[in-house]
Amino acid sequence: MKIIVIGGSGLIGKGLVQNLNNLGHDAVAASPSLGVNSVTGEGLAAALTGAQVVVDVTNSPSFEERAVLSFFETSTKNLLAEAAKAGVRHYVALSIVGTDRPPGNAYFNAKIAQEKLIRASHIPYTIVRATQFFEFAGGIAYTATEGQTVRLPSAAMQPIAAADVSAALADYALAEPANGIVEVAGPEKIGMDAFVRQFLKATGDNREVVTDDEAGYFGGQVDDSSLVPAEDSKARIAPTRFADWLARA
């Protein structure tokens, strides 16, 4: 099949394109750096010509409330319109576990808006919600740092390796559309504070992680049910453990 990966130059997209091509499919990366811009519409029609599947792993360059909402709404509307014209049979989009739970998080709210647009379209779809990536530990620490102190809640996470997300997306892209939401997560639950504490220790960073359950997550309050798969979701559990990823990375 011809499969277009929108956002194919990024962390998840690169792995996904490689996985699909290794399986014998014609997977093509599309991104602004490659002349395809889902926000302006540049190159979209040509890129989607002949595609059976579109996988949307785009990401906003800004997390500011209005900017991130505008990005996902504009990008998704353009992609869905061109996908419909091209006769795409399956639209796969990467989202986040817990988008419908924590209040006040602008990024999550923008992803909810994206999901609504996809569900309202007439294109068969699969929305893949993933937990936070191992690769995000440094970014989480950065946003929570004051001087040499990192303040984070103990709220449970179930983080996942980006490579495992790419592998899951490849499987879902090749499967029949779910016309619903599926979830993928790492194999272990861990508190956000402990997650970042282990990352900093492994990377030789001497900042101190202080547990503060009043601290938010990118502006939103979280608890032990906010960022982990729902109990009835039948989430796909990835194999890579955080300790093994740290040892390699």
mmCIF file of N, CA and C in Angstrom, residues 45-179:
data_model
loop_
_atom_site.group_PDB
_atom_site.id
_atom_site.type_symbol
_atom_site.label_atom_id
_atom_site.label_comp_id
_atom_site.label_asym_id
_atom_site.label_seq_id
_atom_site.Cartn_x
_atom_site.Cartn_y
_atom_site.Cartn_z
ATOM 1 N N ALA A 45 -2.084 18.045 -1.773
ATOM 2 C CA ALA A 45 -2.836 17.319 -2.802
ATOM 3 C C ALA A 45 -1.927 16.351 -3.544
ATOM 4 N N ALA A 46 -0.757 16.822 -3.938
ATOM 5 C CA ALA A 46 0.176 15.963 -4.674
ATOM 6 C C ALA A 46 0.663 14.813 -3.798
ATOM 7 N N ALA A 47 0.931 15.097 -2.514
ATOM 8 C CA ALA A 47 1.463 14.070 -1.623
ATOM 9 C C ALA A 47 0.458 12.945 -1.400
ATOM 10 N N LEU A 48 -0.830 13.293 -1.330
ATOM 11 C CA LEU A 48 -1.847 12.295 -1.001
ATOM 12 C C LEU A 48 -2.382 11.545 -2.223
ATOM 13 N N THR A 49 -1.994 11.958 -3.402
ATOM 14 C CA THR A 49 -2.469 11.287 -4.608
ATOM 15 C C THR A 49 -2.069 9.812 -4.605
ATOM 16 N N GLY A 50 -3.052 8.946 -4.718
ATOM 17 C CA GLY A 50 -2.791 7.510 -4.781
ATOM 18 C C GLY A 50 -2.603 6.837 -3.435
ATOM 19 N N ALA A 51 -2.726 7.591 -2.343
ATOM 20 C CA ALA A 51 -2.507 7.002 -1.015
ATOM 21 C C ALA A 51 -3.751 6.266 -0.540
ATOM 22 N N GLN A 52 -3.548 5.090 0.005
ATOM 23 C CA GLN A 52 -4.647 4.355 0.629
ATOM 24 C C GLN A 52 -4.799 4.707 2.103
ATOM 25 N N VAL A 53 -3.668 5.049 2.740
ATOM 26 C CA VAL A 53 -3.667 5.326 4.177
ATOM 27 C C VAL A 53 -2.894 6.620 4.434
ATOM 28 N N VAL A 54 -3.411 7.431 5.346
ATOM 29 C CA VAL A 54 -2.698 8.609 5.841
ATOM 30 C C VAL A 54 -2.499 8.425 7.345
ATOM 31 N N VAL A 55 -1.283 8.638 7.805
ATOM 32 C CA VAL A 55 -1.003 8.610 9.239
ATOM 33 C C VAL A 55 -0.550 10.010 9.649
ATOM 34 N N ASP A 56 -1.289 10.605 10.573
ATOM 35 C CA ASP A 56 -1.033 11.971 11.006
ATOM 36 C C ASP A 56 -0.292 11.959 12.340
ATOM 37 N N VAL A 57 1.003 12.282 12.288
ATOM 38 C CA VAL A 57 1.795 12.393 13.512
ATOM 39 C C VAL A 57 2.376 13.803 13.620
ATOM 40 N N THR A 58 1.623 14.779 13.106
ATOM 41 C CA THR A 58 2.071 16.161 13.167
ATOM 42 C C THR A 58 2.121 16.648 14.616
ATOM 43 N N ASN A 59 2.898 17.713 14.814
ATOM 44 C CA ASN A 59 2.980 18.312 16.141
ATOM 45 C C ASN A 59 3.107 19.820 16.001
ATOM 46 N N SER A 60 2.473 20.530 16.908
ATOM 47 C CA SER A 60 2.496 21.987 16.874
ATOM 48 C C SER A 60 3.859 22.521 17.303
ATOM 49 N N PRO A 61 4.379 23.540 16.609
ATOM 50 C CA PRO A 61 5.651 24.136 17.025
ATOM 51 C C PRO A 61 5.518 24.991 18.280
ATOM 52 N N SER A 62 4.275 25.307 18.668
ATOM 53 C CA SER A 62 4.029 26.124 19.862
ATOM 54 C C SER A 62 2.983 25.442 20.735
ATOM 55 N N PHE A 63 3.169 25.529 22.066
ATOM 56 C CA PHE A 63 2.194 24.978 23.005
ATOM 57 C C PHE A 63 1.313 26.071 23.596
ATOM 58 N N GLU A 64 1.478 27.313 23.131
ATOM 59 C CA GLU A 64 0.630 28.410 23.588
ATOM 60 C C GLU A 64 -0.814 28.116 23.212
ATOM 61 N N GLU A 65 -1.744 28.449 24.078
ATOM 62 C CA GLU A 65 -3.128 27.984 23.966
ATOM 63 C C GLU A 65 -3.744 28.229 22.602
ATOM 64 N N ARG A 66 -3.717 29.469 22.143
ATOM 65 C CA ARG A 66 -4.358 29.778 20.857
ATOM 66 C C ARG A 66 -3.578 29.190 19.687
ATOM 67 N N ALA A 67 -2.251 29.225 19.785
ATOM 68 C CA ALA A 67 -1.419 28.731 18.688
ATOM 69 C C ALA A 67 -1.569 27.227 18.490
ATOM 70 N N VAL A 68 -1.578 26.473 19.584
ATOM 71 C CA VAL A 68 -1.659 25.016 19.447
ATOM 72 C C VAL A 68 -3.045 24.591 18.961
ATOM 73 N N LEU A 69 -4.090 25.273 19.425
ATOM 74 C CA LEU A 69 -5.434 24.956 18.942
ATOM 75 C C LEU A 69 -5.569 25.275 17.473
ATOM 76 N N SER A 70 -5.063 26.436 17.059
ATOM 77 C CA SER A 70 -5.125 26.819 15.651
ATOM 78 C C SER A 70 -4.369 25.827 14.776
ATOM 79 N N PHE A 71 -3.206 25.377 15.256
ATOM 80 C CA PHE A 71 -2.417 24.426 14.471
ATOM 81 C C PHE A 71 -3.198 23.147 14.205
ATOM 82 N N PHE A 72 -3.686 22.514 15.272
ATOM 83 C CA PHE A 72 -4.328 21.215 15.087
ATOM 84 C C PHE A 72 -5.658 21.324 14.341
ATOM 85 N N GLU A 73 -6.405 22.389 14.565
ATOM 86 C CA GLU A 73 -7.660 22.541 13.827
ATOM 87 C C GLU A 73 -7.400 22.785 12.345
ATOM 88 N N THR A 74 -6.492 23.698 12.032
ATOM 89 C CA THR A 74 -6.209 24.019 10.626
ATOM 90 C C THR A 74 -5.574 22.842 9.913
ATOM 91 N N SER A 75 -4.563 22.247 10.536
ATOM 92 C CA SER A 75 -3.867 21.114 9.926
ATOM 93 C C SER A 75 -4.813 19.955 9.663
ATOM 94 N N THR A 76 -5.632 19.619 10.651
ATOM 95 C CA THR A 76 -6.518 18.459 10.518
ATOM 96 C C THR A 76 -7.606 18.704 9.488
ATOM 97 N N LYS A 77 -8.174 19.894 9.471
ATOM 98 C CA LYS A 77 -9.188 20.214 8.453
ATOM 99 C C LYS A 77 -8.605 20.080 7.050
ATOM 100 N N ASN A 78 -7.395 20.610 6.852
ATOM 101 C CA ASN A 78 -6.758 20.514 5.532
ATOM 102 C C ASN A 78 -6.473 19.067 5.151
ATOM 103 N N LEU A 79 -5.956 18.298 6.100
ATOM 104 C CA LEU A 79 -5.622 16.902 5.822
ATOM 105 C C LEU A 79 -6.865 16.081 5.497
ATOM 106 N N LEU A 80 -7.921 16.268 6.277
ATOM 107 C CA LEU A 80 -9.149 15.514 6.035
ATOM 108 C C LEU A 80 -9.767 15.870 4.686
ATOM 109 N N ALA A 81 -9.726 17.143 4.333
ATOM 110 C CA ALA A 81 -10.291 17.567 3.051
ATOM 111 C C ALA A 81 -9.537 16.945 1.880
ATOM 112 N N GLU A 82 -8.229 16.977 1.940
ATOM 113 C CA GLU A 82 -7.427 16.411 0.846
ATOM 114 C C GLU A 82 -7.487 14.890 0.848
ATOM 115 N N ALA A 83 -7.566 14.295 2.018
ATOM 116 C CA ALA A 83 -7.681 12.836 2.092
ATOM 117 C C ALA A 83 -8.988 12.368 1.471
ATOM 118 N N ALA A 84 -10.063 13.115 1.694
ATOM 119 C CA ALA A 84 -11.352 12.764 1.099
ATOM 120 C C ALA A 84 -11.287 12.862 -0.420
ATOM 121 N N LYS A 85 -10.672 13.914 -0.927
ATOM 122 C CA LYS A 85 -10.529 14.080 -2.382
ATOM 123 C C LYS A 85 -9.706 12.950 -2.991
ATOM 124 N N ALA A 86 -8.698 12.507 -2.258
ATOM 125 C CA ALA A 86 -7.793 11.476 -2.778
ATOM 126 C C ALA A 86 -8.355 10.067 -2.621
ATOM 127 N N GLY A 87 -9.487 9.935 -1.939
ATOM 128 C CA GLY A 87 -10.077 8.608 -1.752
ATOM 129 C C GLY A 87 -9.347 7.766 -0.729
ATOM 130 N N VAL A 88 -8.713 8.410 0.247
ATOM 131 C CA VAL A 88 -8.007 7.678 1.303
ATOM 132 C C VAL A 88 -8.986 6.780 2.058
ATOM 133 N N ARG A 89 -8.574 5.554 2.321
ATOM 134 C CA ARG A 89 -9.477 4.570 2.933
ATOM 135 C C ARG A 89 -9.293 4.430 4.448
ATOM 136 N N HIS A 90 -8.217 5.018 4.979
ATOM 137 C CA HIS A 90 -7.954 4.868 6.416
ATOM 138 C C HIS A 90 -7.126 6.059 6.881
ATOM 139 N N TYR A 91 -7.655 6.788 7.856
ATOM 140 C CA TYR A 91 -6.961 7.939 8.432
ATOM 141 C C TYR A 91 -6.573 7.573 9.862
ATOM 142 N N VAL A 92 -5.276 7.545 10.117
ATOM 143 C CA VAL A 92 -4.752 7.184 11.436
ATOM 144 C C VAL A 92 -4.126 8.426 12.051
ATOM 145 N N ALA A 93 -4.471 8.715 13.292
ATOM 146 C CA ALA A 93 -3.906 9.893 13.958
ATOM 147 C C ALA A 93 -3.365 9.519 15.324
ATOM 148 N N LEU A 94 -2.216 10.087 15.657
ATOM 149 C CA LEU A 94 -1.609 9.867 16.963
ATOM 150 C C LEU A 94 -2.117 10.920 17.939
ATOM 151 N N SER A 95 -2.642 10.481 19.066
ATOM 152 C CA SER A 95 -3.107 11.387 20.109
ATOM 153 C C SER A 95 -2.506 10.940 21.439
ATOM 154 N N ILE A 96 -3.100 11.382 22.552
ATOM 155 C CA ILE A 96 -2.499 11.181 23.863
ATOM 156 C C ILE A 96 -3.493 10.541 24.818
ATOM 157 N N VAL A 97 -3.037 9.539 25.546
ATOM 158 C CA VAL A 97 -3.860 8.953 26.606
ATOM 159 C C VAL A 97 -4.185 10.039 27.635
ATOM 160 N N GLY A 98 -5.445 10.174 27.955
ATOM 161 C CA GLY A 98 -5.856 11.131 28.971
ATOM 162 C C GLY A 98 -6.267 12.485 28.456
ATOM 163 N N THR A 99 -6.368 12.649 27.139
ATOM 164 C CA THR A 99 -6.743 13.964 26.600
ATOM 165 C C THR A 99 -8.090 14.433 27.133
ATOM 166 N N ASP A 100 -8.957 13.504 27.442
ATOM 167 C CA ASP A 100 -10.301 13.866 27.893
ATOM 168 C C ASP A 100 -10.419 13.941 29.409
ATOM 169 N N ARG A 101 -9.283 13.924 30.125
ATOM 170 C CA ARG A 101 -9.361 13.900 31.585
ATOM 171 C C ARG A 101 -8.814 15.141 32.279
ATOM 172 N N PRO A 102 -7.520 15.493 32.133
ATOM 173 C CA PRO A 102 -7.029 16.617 32.928
ATOM 174 C C PRO A 102 -7.568 17.954 32.410
ATOM 175 N N PRO A 103 -8.084 18.842 33.284
ATOM 176 C CA PRO A 103 -8.569 20.146 32.844
ATOM 177 C C PRO A 103 -7.438 21.159 32.720
ATOM 178 N N GLY A 104 -7.623 22.137 31.880
ATOM 179 C CA GLY A 104 -6.708 23.266 31.845
ATOM 180 C C GLY A 104 -5.422 23.072 31.092
ATOM 181 N N ASN A 105 -5.247 21.962 30.411
ATOM 182 C CA ASN A 105 -4.035 21.736 29.635
ATOM 183 C C ASN A 105 -4.327 22.089 28.181
ATOM 184 N N ALA A 106 -3.713 23.167 27.702
ATOM 185 C CA ALA A 106 -4.024 23.687 26.374
ATOM 186 C C ALA A 106 -3.697 22.679 25.277
ATOM 187 N N TYR A 107 -2.606 21.951 25.430
ATOM 188 C CA TYR A 107 -2.214 20.992 24.399
ATOM 189 C C TYR A 107 -3.227 19.852 24.317
ATOM 190 N N PHE A 108 -3.621 19.338 25.464
ATOM 191 C CA PHE A 108 -4.611 18.266 25.470
ATOM 192 C C PHE A 108 -5.940 18.743 24.880
ATOM 193 N N ASN A 109 -6.327 19.970 25.215
ATOM 194 C CA ASN A 109 -7.571 20.509 24.662
ATOM 195 C C ASN A 109 -7.511 20.596 23.141
ATOM 196 N N ALA A 110 -6.343 20.954 22.616
ATOM 197 C CA ALA A 110 -6.177 21.025 21.161
ATOM 198 C C ALA A 110 -6.257 19.640 20.529
ATOM 199 N N LYS A 111 -5.725 18.629 21.210
ATOM 200 C CA LYS A 111 -5.818 17.260 20.690
ATOM 201 C C LYS A 111 -7.260 16.756 20.714
ATOM 202 N N ILE A 112 -8.030 17.170 21.723
ATOM 203 C CA ILE A 112 -9.444 16.807 21.742
ATOM 204 C C ILE A 112 -10.151 17.392 20.527
ATOM 205 N N ALA A 113 -9.846 18.651 20.200
ATOM 206 C CA ALA A 113 -10.445 19.288 19.023
ATOM 207 C C ALA A 113 -10.072 18.534 17.756
ATOM 208 N N GLN A 114 -8.820 18.088 17.670
ATOM 209 C CA GLN A 114 -8.376 17.301 16.521
ATOM 210 C C GLN A 114 -9.160 15.998 16.420
ATOM 211 N N GLU A 115 -9.299 15.311 17.537
ATOM 212 C CA GLU A 115 -10.035 14.043 17.538
ATOM 213 C C GLU A 115 -11.484 14.232 17.087
ATOM 214 N N LYS A 116 -12.124 15.302 17.536
ATOM 215 C CA LYS A 116 -13.517 15.564 17.157
ATOM 216 C C LYS A 116 -13.656 15.750 15.655
ATOM 217 N N LEU A 117 -12.722 16.454 15.044
ATOM 218 C CA LEU A 117 -12.753 16.660 13.595
ATOM 219 C C LEU A 117 -12.623 15.330 12.857
ATOM 220 N N ILE A 118 -11.751 14.477 13.333
ATOM 221 C CA ILE A 118 -11.541 13.176 12.678
ATOM 222 C C ILE A 118 -12.794 12.310 12.795
ATOM 223 N N ARG A 119 -13.382 12.277 13.988
ATOM 224 C CA ARG A 119 -14.577 11.465 14.193
ATOM 225 C C ARG A 119 -15.759 11.973 13.374
ATOM 226 N N ALA A 120 -15.797 13.283 13.125
ATOM 227 C CA ALA A 120 -16.916 13.865 12.386
ATOM 228 C C ALA A 120 -16.767 13.721 10.875
ATOM 229 N N SER A 121 -15.591 13.329 10.420
ATOM 230 C CA SER A 121 -15.373 13.172 8.977
ATOM 231 C C SER A 121 -16.019 11.872 8.503
ATOM 232 N N HIS A 122 -16.071 11.694 7.188
ATOM 233 C CA HIS A 122 -16.651 10.471 6.617
ATOM 234 C C HIS A 122 -15.572 9.457 6.224
ATOM 235 N N ILE A 123 -14.352 9.703 6.683
ATOM 236 C CA ILE A 123 -13.242 8.807 6.352
ATOM 237 C C ILE A 123 -13.069 7.785 7.479
ATOM 238 N N PRO A 124 -12.985 6.496 7.155
ATOM 239 C CA PRO A 124 -12.705 5.495 8.198
ATOM 240 C C PRO A 124 -11.405 5.854 8.927
ATOM 241 N N TYR A 125 -11.398 5.699 10.246
ATOM 242 C CA TYR A 125 -10.263 6.227 11.008
ATOM 243 C C TYR A 125 -9.904 5.329 12.190
ATOM 244 N N THR A 126 -8.697 5.568 12.683
ATOM 245 C CA THR A 126 -8.244 5.001 13.951
ATOM 246 C C THR A 126 -7.486 6.091 14.686
ATOM 247 N N ILE A 127 -7.927 6.436 15.885
ATOM 248 C CA ILE A 127 -7.204 7.379 16.734
ATOM 249 C C ILE A 127 -6.400 6.562 17.735
ATOM 250 N N VAL A 128 -5.083 6.736 17.705
ATOM 251 C CA VAL A 128 -4.181 5.974 18.575
ATOM 252 C C VAL A 128 -3.697 6.902 19.686
ATOM 253 N N ARG A 129 -4.200 6.687 20.883
ATOM 254 C CA ARG A 129 -3.752 7.471 22.032
ATOM 255 C C ARG A 129 -2.586 6.754 22.703
ATOM 256 N N ALA A 130 -1.463 7.446 22.816
ATOM 257 C CA ALA A 130 -0.272 6.883 23.466
ATOM 258 C C ALA A 130 0.015 7.629 24.758
ATOM 259 N N THR A 131 0.657 6.946 25.682
ATOM 260 C CA THR A 131 1.112 7.600 26.908
ATOM 261 C C THR A 131 2.361 8.424 26.605
ATOM 262 N N GLN A 132 2.865 9.150 27.611
ATOM 263 C CA GLN A 132 4.038 9.995 27.420
ATOM 264 C C GLN A 132 5.250 9.143 27.038
ATOM 265 N N PHE A 133 6.081 9.695 26.180
ATOM 266 C CA PHE A 133 7.259 8.966 25.709
ATOM 267 C C PHE A 133 8.395 9.071 26.726
ATOM 268 N N PHE A 134 9.223 8.044 26.795
ATOM 269 C CA PHE A 134 10.447 8.121 27.587
ATOM 270 C C PHE A 134 11.262 9.356 27.181
ATOM 271 N N GLU A 135 11.258 9.623 25.891
ATOM 272 C CA GLU A 135 12.058 10.722 25.342
ATOM 273 C C GLU A 135 11.611 12.096 25.829
ATOM 274 N N PHE A 136 10.452 12.176 26.479
ATOM 275 C CA PHE A 136 9.944 13.462 26.971
ATOM 276 C C PHE A 136 10.428 13.789 28.383
ATOM 277 N N ALA A 137 11.154 12.890 29.015
ATOM 278 C CA ALA A 137 11.551 13.112 30.414
ATOM 279 C C ALA A 137 12.330 14.415 30.586
ATOM 280 N N GLY A 138 13.243 14.670 29.682
ATOM 281 C CA GLY A 138 14.034 15.902 29.778
ATOM 282 C C GLY A 138 13.182 17.144 29.636
ATOM 283 N N GLY A 139 12.210 17.105 28.731
ATOM 284 C CA GLY A 139 11.323 18.248 28.536
ATOM 285 C C GLY A 139 10.429 18.488 29.729
ATOM 286 N N ILE A 140 9.938 17.405 30.345
ATOM 287 C CA ILE A 140 9.110 17.535 31.546
ATOM 288 C C ILE A 140 9.935 18.179 32.659
ATOM 289 N N ALA A 141 11.173 17.741 32.807
ATOM 290 C CA ALA A 141 12.054 18.318 33.823
ATOM 291 C C ALA A 141 12.288 19.797 33.559
ATOM 292 N N TYR A 142 12.520 20.157 32.313
ATOM 293 C CA TYR A 142 12.824 21.553 31.955
ATOM 294 C C TYR A 142 11.683 22.487 32.341
ATOM 295 N N THR A 143 10.448 22.081 32.027
ATOM 296 C CA THR A 143 9.307 22.960 32.292
ATOM 297 C C THR A 143 8.987 23.076 33.772
ATOM 298 N N ALA A 144 9.483 22.130 34.585
ATOM 299 C CA ALA A 144 9.172 22.120 36.016
ATOM 300 C C ALA A 144 10.337 22.610 36.872
ATOM 301 N N THR A 145 11.372 23.137 36.245
ATOM 302 C CA THR A 145 12.586 23.520 36.962
ATOM 303 C C THR A 145 12.546 24.965 37.445
ATOM 304 N N GLU A 146 12.910 25.141 38.721
ATOM 305 C CA GLU A 146 13.124 26.460 39.314
ATOM 306 C C GLU A 146 14.503 26.425 39.966
ATOM 307 N N GLY A 147 15.464 27.088 39.357
ATOM 308 C CA GLY A 147 16.833 27.003 39.859
ATOM 309 C C GLY A 147 17.357 25.598 39.685
ATOM 310 N N GLN A 148 17.681 24.938 40.786
ATOM 311 C CA GLN A 148 18.162 23.553 40.753
ATOM 312 C C GLN A 148 17.111 22.582 41.274
ATOM 313 N N THR A 149 15.874 23.058 41.370
ATOM 314 C CA THR A 149 14.787 22.229 41.887
ATOM 315 C C THR A 149 13.763 21.941 40.802
ATOM 316 N N VAL A 150 13.359 20.696 40.710
ATOM 317 C CA VAL A 150 12.324 20.280 39.767
ATOM 318 C C VAL A 150 11.108 19.859 40.584
ATOM 319 N N ARG A 151 10.018 20.599 40.459
ATOM 320 C CA ARG A 151 8.801 20.293 41.225
ATOM 321 C C ARG A 151 7.806 19.545 40.347
ATOM 322 N N LEU A 152 7.493 18.320 40.777
ATOM 323 C CA LEU A 152 6.594 17.489 39.985
ATOM 324 C C LEU A 152 5.650 16.709 40.894
ATOM 325 N N PRO A 153 4.457 16.414 40.407
ATOM 326 C CA PRO A 153 3.530 15.598 41.184
ATOM 327 C C PRO A 153 3.924 14.128 41.141
ATOM 328 N N SER A 154 3.355 13.355 42.059
ATOM 329 C CA SER A 154 3.613 11.916 42.091
ATOM 330 C C SER A 154 2.588 11.149 41.257
ATOM 331 N N ALA A 155 1.776 11.855 40.488
ATOM 332 C CA ALA A 155 0.729 11.230 39.679
ATOM 333 C C ALA A 155 1.310 10.130 38.797
ATOM 334 N N ALA A 156 0.581 9.036 38.701
ATOM 335 C CA ALA A 156 1.059 7.878 37.941
ATOM 336 C C ALA A 156 1.111 8.157 36.451
ATOM 337 N N MET A 157 2.139 7.621 35.819
ATOM 338 C CA MET A 157 2.288 7.608 34.363
ATOM 339 C C MET A 157 2.517 6.155 33.948
ATOM 340 N N GLN A 158 2.452 5.904 32.666
ATOM 341 C CA GLN A 158 2.807 4.588 32.142
ATOM 342 C C GLN A 158 3.574 4.822 30.841
ATOM 343 N N PRO A 159 4.758 5.453 30.956
ATOM 344 C CA PRO A 159 5.475 5.938 29.767
ATOM 345 C C PRO A 159 5.922 4.821 28.835
ATOM 346 N N ILE A 160 6.202 5.233 27.604
ATOM 347 C CA ILE A 160 6.467 4.288 26.526
ATOM 348 C C ILE A 160 7.629 4.781 25.665
ATOM 349 N N ALA A 161 8.370 3.876 25.090
ATOM 350 C CA ALA A 161 9.456 4.233 24.173
ATOM 351 C C ALA A 161 8.878 4.673 22.832
ATOM 352 N N ALA A 162 9.456 5.706 22.246
ATOM 353 C CA ALA A 162 8.985 6.198 20.956
ATOM 354 C C ALA A 162 9.026 5.103 19.893
ATOM 355 N N ALA A 163 10.038 4.252 19.968
ATOM 356 C CA ALA A 163 10.143 3.166 18.975
ATOM 357 C C ALA A 163 8.954 2.219 19.073
ATOM 358 N N ASP A 164 8.455 2.005 20.294
ATOM 359 C CA ASP A 164 7.291 1.137 20.468
ATOM 360 C C ASP A 164 6.021 1.806 19.942
ATOM 361 N N VAL A 165 5.950 3.138 20.027
ATOM 362 C CA VAL A 165 4.815 3.862 19.456
ATOM 363 C C VAL A 165 4.832 3.726 17.935
ATOM 364 N N SER A 166 6.004 3.890 17.333
ATOM 365 C CA SER A 166 6.119 3.735 15.876
ATOM 366 C C SER A 166 5.710 2.340 15.436
ATOM 367 N N ALA A 167 6.102 1.334 16.204
ATOM 368 C CA ALA A 167 5.740 -0.045 15.865
ATOM 369 C C ALA A 167 4.233 -0.256 15.964
ATOM 370 N N ALA A 168 3.618 0.295 17.003
ATOM 371 C CA ALA A 168 2.170 0.157 17.153
ATOM 372 C C ALA A 168 1.434 0.860 16.021
ATOM 373 N N LEU A 169 1.883 2.053 15.667
ATOM 374 C CA LEU A 169 1.238 2.805 14.588
ATOM 375 C C LEU A 169 1.313 2.055 13.260
ATOM 376 N N ALA A 170 2.430 1.388 13.025
ATOM 377 C CA ALA A 170 2.556 0.606 11.792
ATOM 378 C C ALA A 170 1.502 -0.491 11.751
ATOM 379 N N ASP A 171 1.311 -1.166 12.866
ATOM 380 C CA ASP A 171 0.306 -2.230 12.919
ATOM 381 C C ASP A 171 -1.098 -1.682 12.714
ATOM 382 N N TYR A 172 -1.414 -0.563 13.360
ATOM 383 C CA TYR A 172 -2.751 0.007 13.221
ATOM 384 C C TYR A 172 -2.985 0.554 11.811
ATOM 385 N N ALA A 173 -1.935 1.084 11.182
ATOM 386 C CA ALA A 173 -2.075 1.606 9.824
ATOM 387 C C ALA A 173 -2.399 0.497 8.827
ATOM 388 N N LEU A 174 -1.901 -0.704 9.105
ATOM 389 C CA LEU A 174 -2.110 -1.828 8.195
ATOM 390 C C LEU A 174 -3.377 -2.622 8.523
ATOM 391 N N ALA A 175 -3.951 -2.357 9.672
ATOM 392 C CA ALA A 175 -5.167 -3.063 10.077
ATOM 393 C C ALA A 175 -6.408 -2.364 9.531
ATOM 394 N N GLU A 176 -7.555 -3.000 9.718
ATOM 395 C CA GLU A 176 -8.809 -2.356 9.343
ATOM 396 C C GLU A 176 -9.061 -1.170 10.276
ATOM 397 N N PRO A 177 -9.707 -0.112 9.785
ATOM 398 C CA PRO A 177 -9.996 1.038 10.645
ATOM 399 C C PRO A 177 -10.812 0.624 11.866
ATOM 400 N N ALA A 178 -10.436 1.153 13.022
ATOM 401 C CA ALA A 178 -11.170 0.856 14.249
ATOM 402 C C ALA A 178 -12.440 1.702 14.345
ATOM 403 N N ASN A 179 -12.433 2.838 13.622
ATOM 404 C CA ASN A 179 -13.518 3.824 13.744
ATOM 405 C C ASN A 179 -13.779 4.131 15.222
#
